[in-house]
XYZ file of C-alpha atoms in Angstrom:
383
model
C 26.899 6.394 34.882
C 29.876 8.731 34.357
C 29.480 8.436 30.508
C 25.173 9.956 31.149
C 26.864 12.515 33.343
C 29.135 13.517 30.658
C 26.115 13.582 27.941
C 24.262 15.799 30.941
C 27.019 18.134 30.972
C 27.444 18.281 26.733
C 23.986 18.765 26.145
C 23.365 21.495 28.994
C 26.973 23.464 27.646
C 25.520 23.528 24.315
C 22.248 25.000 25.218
C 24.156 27.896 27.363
C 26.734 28.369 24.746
C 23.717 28.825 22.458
C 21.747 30.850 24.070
C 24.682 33.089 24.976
C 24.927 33.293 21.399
C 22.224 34.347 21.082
C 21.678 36.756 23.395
C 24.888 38.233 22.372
C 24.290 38.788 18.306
C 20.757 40.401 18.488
C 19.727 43.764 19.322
C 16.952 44.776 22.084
C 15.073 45.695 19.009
C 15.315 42.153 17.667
C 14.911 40.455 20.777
C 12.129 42.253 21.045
C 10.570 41.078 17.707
C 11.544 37.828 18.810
C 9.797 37.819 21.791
C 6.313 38.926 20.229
C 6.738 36.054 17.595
C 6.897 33.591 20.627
C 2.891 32.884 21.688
C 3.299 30.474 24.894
C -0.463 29.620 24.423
C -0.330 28.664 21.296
C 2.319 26.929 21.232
C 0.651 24.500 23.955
C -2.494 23.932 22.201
C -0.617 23.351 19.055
C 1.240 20.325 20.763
C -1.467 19.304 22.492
C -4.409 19.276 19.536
C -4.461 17.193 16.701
C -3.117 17.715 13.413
C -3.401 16.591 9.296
C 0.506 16.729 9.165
C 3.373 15.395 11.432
C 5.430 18.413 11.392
C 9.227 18.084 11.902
C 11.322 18.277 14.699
C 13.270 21.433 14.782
C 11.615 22.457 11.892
C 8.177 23.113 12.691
C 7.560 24.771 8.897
C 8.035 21.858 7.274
C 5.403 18.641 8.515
C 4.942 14.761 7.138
C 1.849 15.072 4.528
C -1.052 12.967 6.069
C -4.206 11.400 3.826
C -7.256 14.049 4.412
C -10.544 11.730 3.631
C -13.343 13.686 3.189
C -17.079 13.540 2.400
C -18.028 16.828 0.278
C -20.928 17.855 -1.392
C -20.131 15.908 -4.526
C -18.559 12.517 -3.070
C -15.558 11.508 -1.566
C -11.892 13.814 -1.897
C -8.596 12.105 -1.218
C -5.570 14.296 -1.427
C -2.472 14.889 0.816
C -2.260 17.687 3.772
C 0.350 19.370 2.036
C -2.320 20.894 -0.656
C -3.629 23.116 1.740
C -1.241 22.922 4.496
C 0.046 26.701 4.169
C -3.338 28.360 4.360
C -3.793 27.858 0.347
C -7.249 26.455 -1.448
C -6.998 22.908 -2.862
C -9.636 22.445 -5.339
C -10.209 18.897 -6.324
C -13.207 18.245 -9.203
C -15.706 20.868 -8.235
C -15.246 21.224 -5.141
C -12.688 23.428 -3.324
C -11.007 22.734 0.197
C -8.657 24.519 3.305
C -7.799 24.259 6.305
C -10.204 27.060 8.699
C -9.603 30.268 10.202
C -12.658 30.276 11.307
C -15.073 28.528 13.587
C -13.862 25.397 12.608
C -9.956 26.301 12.899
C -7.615 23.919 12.204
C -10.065 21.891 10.604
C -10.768 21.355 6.836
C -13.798 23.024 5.605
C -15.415 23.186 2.017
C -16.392 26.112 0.084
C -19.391 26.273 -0.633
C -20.701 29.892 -1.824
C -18.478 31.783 0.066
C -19.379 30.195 3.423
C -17.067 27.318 4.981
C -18.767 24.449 5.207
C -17.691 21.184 7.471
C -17.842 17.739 5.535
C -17.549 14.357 6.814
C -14.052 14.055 7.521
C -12.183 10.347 8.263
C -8.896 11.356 7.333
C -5.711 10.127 9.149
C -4.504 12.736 11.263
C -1.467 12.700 13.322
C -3.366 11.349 16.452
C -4.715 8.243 13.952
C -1.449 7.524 12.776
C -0.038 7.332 15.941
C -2.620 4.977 16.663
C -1.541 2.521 13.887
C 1.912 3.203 15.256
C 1.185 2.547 18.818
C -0.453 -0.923 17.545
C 2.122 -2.421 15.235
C 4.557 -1.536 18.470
C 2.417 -3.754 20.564
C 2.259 -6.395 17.532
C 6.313 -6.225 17.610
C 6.811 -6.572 21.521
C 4.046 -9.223 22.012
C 4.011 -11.446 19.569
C 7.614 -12.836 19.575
C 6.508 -13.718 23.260
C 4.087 -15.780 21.604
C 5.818 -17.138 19.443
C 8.988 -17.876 21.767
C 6.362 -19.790 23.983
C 4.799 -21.520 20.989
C 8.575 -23.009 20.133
C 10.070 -23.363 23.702
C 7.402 -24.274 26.078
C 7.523 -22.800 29.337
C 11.392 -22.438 29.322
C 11.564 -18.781 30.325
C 12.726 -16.369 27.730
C 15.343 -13.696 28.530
C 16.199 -9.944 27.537
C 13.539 -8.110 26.616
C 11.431 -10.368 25.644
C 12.041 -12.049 29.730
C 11.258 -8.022 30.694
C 8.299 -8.060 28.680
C 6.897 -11.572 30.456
C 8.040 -10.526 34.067
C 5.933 -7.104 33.375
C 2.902 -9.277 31.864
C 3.524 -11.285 34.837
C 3.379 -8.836 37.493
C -0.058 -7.450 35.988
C -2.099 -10.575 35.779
C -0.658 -11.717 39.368
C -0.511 -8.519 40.747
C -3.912 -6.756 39.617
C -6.063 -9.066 37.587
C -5.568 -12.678 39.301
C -5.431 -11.282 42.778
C -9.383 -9.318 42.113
C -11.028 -11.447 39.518
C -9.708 -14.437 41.189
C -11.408 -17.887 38.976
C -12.985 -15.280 36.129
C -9.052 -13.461 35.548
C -8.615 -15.802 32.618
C -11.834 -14.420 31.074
C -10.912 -10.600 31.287
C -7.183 -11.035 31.161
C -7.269 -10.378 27.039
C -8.555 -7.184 27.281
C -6.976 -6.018 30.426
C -3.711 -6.599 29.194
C -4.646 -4.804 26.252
C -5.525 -2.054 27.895
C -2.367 -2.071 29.986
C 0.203 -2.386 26.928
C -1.637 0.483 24.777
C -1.433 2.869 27.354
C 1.837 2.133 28.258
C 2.822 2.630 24.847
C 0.998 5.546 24.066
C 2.257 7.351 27.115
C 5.720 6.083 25.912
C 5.490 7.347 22.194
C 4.076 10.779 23.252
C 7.021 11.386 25.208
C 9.351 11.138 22.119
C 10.297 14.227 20.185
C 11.101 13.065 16.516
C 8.662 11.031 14.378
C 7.079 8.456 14.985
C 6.747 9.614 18.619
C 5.313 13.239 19.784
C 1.927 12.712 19.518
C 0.187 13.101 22.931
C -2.549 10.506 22.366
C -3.246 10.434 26.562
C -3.660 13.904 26.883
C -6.373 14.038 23.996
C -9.701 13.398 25.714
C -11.259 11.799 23.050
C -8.747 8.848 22.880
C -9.332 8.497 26.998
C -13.388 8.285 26.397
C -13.133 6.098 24.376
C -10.669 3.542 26.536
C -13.260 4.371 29.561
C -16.035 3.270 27.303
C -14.589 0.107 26.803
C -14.451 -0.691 30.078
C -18.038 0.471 30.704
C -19.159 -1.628 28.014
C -17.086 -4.782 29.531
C -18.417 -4.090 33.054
C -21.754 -3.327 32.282
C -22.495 -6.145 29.513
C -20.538 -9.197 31.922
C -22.455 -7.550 34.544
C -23.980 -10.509 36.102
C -28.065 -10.519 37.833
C -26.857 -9.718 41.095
C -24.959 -6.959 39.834
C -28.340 -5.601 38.211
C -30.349 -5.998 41.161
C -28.388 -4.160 43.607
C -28.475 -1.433 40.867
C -32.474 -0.986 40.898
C -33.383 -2.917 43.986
C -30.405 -2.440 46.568
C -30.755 -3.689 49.820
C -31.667 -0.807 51.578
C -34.688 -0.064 54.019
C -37.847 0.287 51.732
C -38.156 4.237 51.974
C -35.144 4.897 50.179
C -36.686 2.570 47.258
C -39.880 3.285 47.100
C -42.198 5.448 46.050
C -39.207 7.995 45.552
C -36.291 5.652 44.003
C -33.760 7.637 45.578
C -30.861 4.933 45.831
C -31.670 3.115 42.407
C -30.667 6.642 41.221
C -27.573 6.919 42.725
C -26.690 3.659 41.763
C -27.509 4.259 38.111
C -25.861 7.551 38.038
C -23.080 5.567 39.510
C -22.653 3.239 36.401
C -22.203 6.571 34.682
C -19.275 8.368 37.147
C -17.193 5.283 36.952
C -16.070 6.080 33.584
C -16.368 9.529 33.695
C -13.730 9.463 36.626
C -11.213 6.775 34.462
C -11.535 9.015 31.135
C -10.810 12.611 33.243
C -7.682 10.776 35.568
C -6.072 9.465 32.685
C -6.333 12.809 30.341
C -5.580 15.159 32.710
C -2.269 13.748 34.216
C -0.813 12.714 31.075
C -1.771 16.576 29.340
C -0.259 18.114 33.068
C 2.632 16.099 32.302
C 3.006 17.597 28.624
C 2.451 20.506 29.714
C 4.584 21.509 31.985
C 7.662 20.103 29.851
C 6.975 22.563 27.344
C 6.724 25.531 29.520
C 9.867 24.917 31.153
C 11.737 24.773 27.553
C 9.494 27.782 26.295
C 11.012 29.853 29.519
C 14.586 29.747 27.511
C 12.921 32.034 24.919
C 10.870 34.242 27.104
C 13.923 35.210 29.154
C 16.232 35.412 25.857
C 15.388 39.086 26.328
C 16.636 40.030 29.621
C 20.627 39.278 28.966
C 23.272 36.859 28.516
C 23.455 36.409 32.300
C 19.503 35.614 32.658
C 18.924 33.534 29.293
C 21.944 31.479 29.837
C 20.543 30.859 33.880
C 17.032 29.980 32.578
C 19.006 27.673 30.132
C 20.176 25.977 32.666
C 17.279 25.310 35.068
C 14.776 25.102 32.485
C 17.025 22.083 30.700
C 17.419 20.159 34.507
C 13.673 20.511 35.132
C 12.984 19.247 31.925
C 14.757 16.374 31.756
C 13.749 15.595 35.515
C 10.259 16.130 34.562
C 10.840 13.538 31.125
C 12.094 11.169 33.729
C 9.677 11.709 36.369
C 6.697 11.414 32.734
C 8.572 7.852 31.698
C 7.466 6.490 35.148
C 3.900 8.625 35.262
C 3.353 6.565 32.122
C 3.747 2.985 33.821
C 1.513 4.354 36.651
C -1.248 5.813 34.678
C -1.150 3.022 32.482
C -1.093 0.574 35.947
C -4.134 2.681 37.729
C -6.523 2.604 34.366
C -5.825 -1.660 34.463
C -6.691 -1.366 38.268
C -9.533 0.840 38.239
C -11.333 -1.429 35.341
C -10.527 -4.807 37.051
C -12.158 -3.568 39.921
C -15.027 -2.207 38.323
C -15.347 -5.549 36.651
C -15.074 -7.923 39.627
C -17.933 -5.543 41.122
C -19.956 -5.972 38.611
C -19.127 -10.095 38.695
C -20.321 -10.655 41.994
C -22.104 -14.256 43.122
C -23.219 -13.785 46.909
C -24.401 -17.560 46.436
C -21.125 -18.840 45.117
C -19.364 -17.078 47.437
C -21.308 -18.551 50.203
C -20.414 -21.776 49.141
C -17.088 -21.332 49.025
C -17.012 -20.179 52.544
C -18.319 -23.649 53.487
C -15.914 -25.673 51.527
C -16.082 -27.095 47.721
C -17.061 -30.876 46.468
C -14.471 -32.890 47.206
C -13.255 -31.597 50.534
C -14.355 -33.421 53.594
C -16.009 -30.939 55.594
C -18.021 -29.809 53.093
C -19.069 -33.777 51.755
C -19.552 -34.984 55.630
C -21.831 -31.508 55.833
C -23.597 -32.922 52.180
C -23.777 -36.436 53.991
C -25.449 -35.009 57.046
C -27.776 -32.861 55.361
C -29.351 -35.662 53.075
C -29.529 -37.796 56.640
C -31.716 -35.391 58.281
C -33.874 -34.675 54.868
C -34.384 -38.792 55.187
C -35.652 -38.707 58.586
């Protein structure tokens, strides 16, 4: 503990010192400049969009060259991001590629007579890559599990590998056995899945140097996606009581028929489910993001006002920060908990047996209240 508080003290020091510096060596006029080179908004949306380079910490002229895949007029293009990563033309066989300015900004975009034109693009962006990251992670944290079970039975492991079964653990106890009850074995697979990816995720995007810093969560496209999974799961498991309380509930007749007002609102609800799991998980993991980064951009909008003011801002904006870093590490568990909630519930909905469940309120084979209520039955069907 003392040795953190120490680091605490170091780091926050060095950023006043710094930005005394700072402060100190350039003139209002530069300051000034400075300040107008600094654009708050687009400094967010550069973080927070996806790129065809992982640029460098500290260094954000330089960037890791990424593959760019494209489809152009005459065939398929592969070249690195670094041939048109400045704003320059790449021209590969007759065709001639850059990155837009345009309506497609940010994006590369063929010439083609003058006019940018946008061609089917697979490349491996920085949001990709850090998808292949995020899985060989999971490969590397759960598979020695596996394969310490596989050579030790059910002696239980320790370290991280005993953190990584008591966290497994607590999920398919905790969440998945406790709602899908008999059919938690079936979904397990995929809910765990879904747990551990994003956990990790949220994990690697709050890293600064490579290979974490992408913000995979707070892209909206990579949360769809996740939600459609689960709709698919939910919706294709579903089983024929699930269906029929969809376009037959069991509601008086009026609200059925002839205006199918409640088969609509149960269909439409098939749809909102997802909608509400893609828009939770994007939007508290891009708030989280977010606010980090205006806290640490506030050093360099106040650099202006004085050594007294920049060296202040230093200071709070640095203790925010790293509270709100701390406060993101544990938003990632939770997010990451509440998307694995959310879909086992919307599963075990969907799995619902009103005749199974009735029998099990009466007792199963084997017990003797439900066998002398068998017996009795088959009595009275005799007489």
């Amino acid at each position: 503990m003392k040795r953190l508080t120490l680091i605490a003290i170091l780091l926050i020091s060095t950023l006043v010192s710094v930005s005394f510096r700072a402060s100190a060596s350039s003139t209002p006029g530069e300051a000034e400049e400075a300040e107008k080179k600094i654009d708050p908004k687009e400094i967010i949306f550069e973080h927070l969009s996806d790129r065809y380079g992982w640029e460098v910490p500290f260094c954000h002229h330089k960037s890791i060259s990424l593959p760019i895949i494209v489809f152009g007029s005459d065939g398929l293009h592969i070249f690195s991001s670094s041939r048109i990563d400045h704003g320059q033309e790449w021209t590969d066989g007759n065709a001639t590629f850059k990155l837009s300015e345009g309506d497609f900004k940010g994006k590369v975009v063929e010439i083609i007579d003058g006019k940018e034109v946008r061609p089917f693009d697979i490349s491996i962006t920085k949001n990709v890559c850090a998808l292949f990251i995020t899985i060989i992670v999971m490969f590397l944290l759960l598979f020695p599990l596996k394969r310490y079970y596989r050579r030790n039975g059910y002696k239980a492991p320790r370290g991280w590998l005993g953190s990584i079964e008591a966290l497994t653990e607590f999920i398919y106890n905790g969440v998945i056995k406790g709602t899908l009850k008999d059919k938690s074995r079936k979904f397990a697979p995929y809910l765990l899945t879904v747990f551990y990816f994003i956990f990790v995720m949220n994990l690697m995007g709050l890293m600064v140097v490579f290979p974490g810093g992408a913000n995979l969560t707070g892209n909206i496209a990579v949360t769809l996606v996740l939600a459609v999974c689960t709709f698919l799961v939910t919706n294709i498991f579903g089983t024929k009581h699930y269906w029929k309380d969809i376009f037959w509930p069991d509601v008086p007749l009026w609200l059925k028929f002839p205006l199918p007002i409640m088969p609509i609102i149960e269909v439409f609800g098939i749809f909102t489910k997802p909608a509400a799991l893609t828009v939770r998980l994007f939007a508290n993991m891009m708030g989280g993001h977010m606010i980090v980064i205006v806290l640490t951009l506030l050093i360099f909008i106040f650099a202006s006002f004085g050594m007294a003011v920049a060296g202040g801002t230093a200071v709070v904006s640095t203790l925010f920060s790293i509270f709100m870093i701390l406060i993101d590490v544990l938003v990632s568990f939770i997010q990451a908990y509440v998307f694995t909630m959310l879909s086992t519930i919307f599963i075990s909905l969907a799995q619902e047996n009103p005749h199974v469940e009735h029998k099990e309120e009466h007792g199963k084979e084997g017990d003797p209240v439900y066998e002398a209520g068998t017996a009795e039955a088959e009595i009275a069907a005799l007489k």
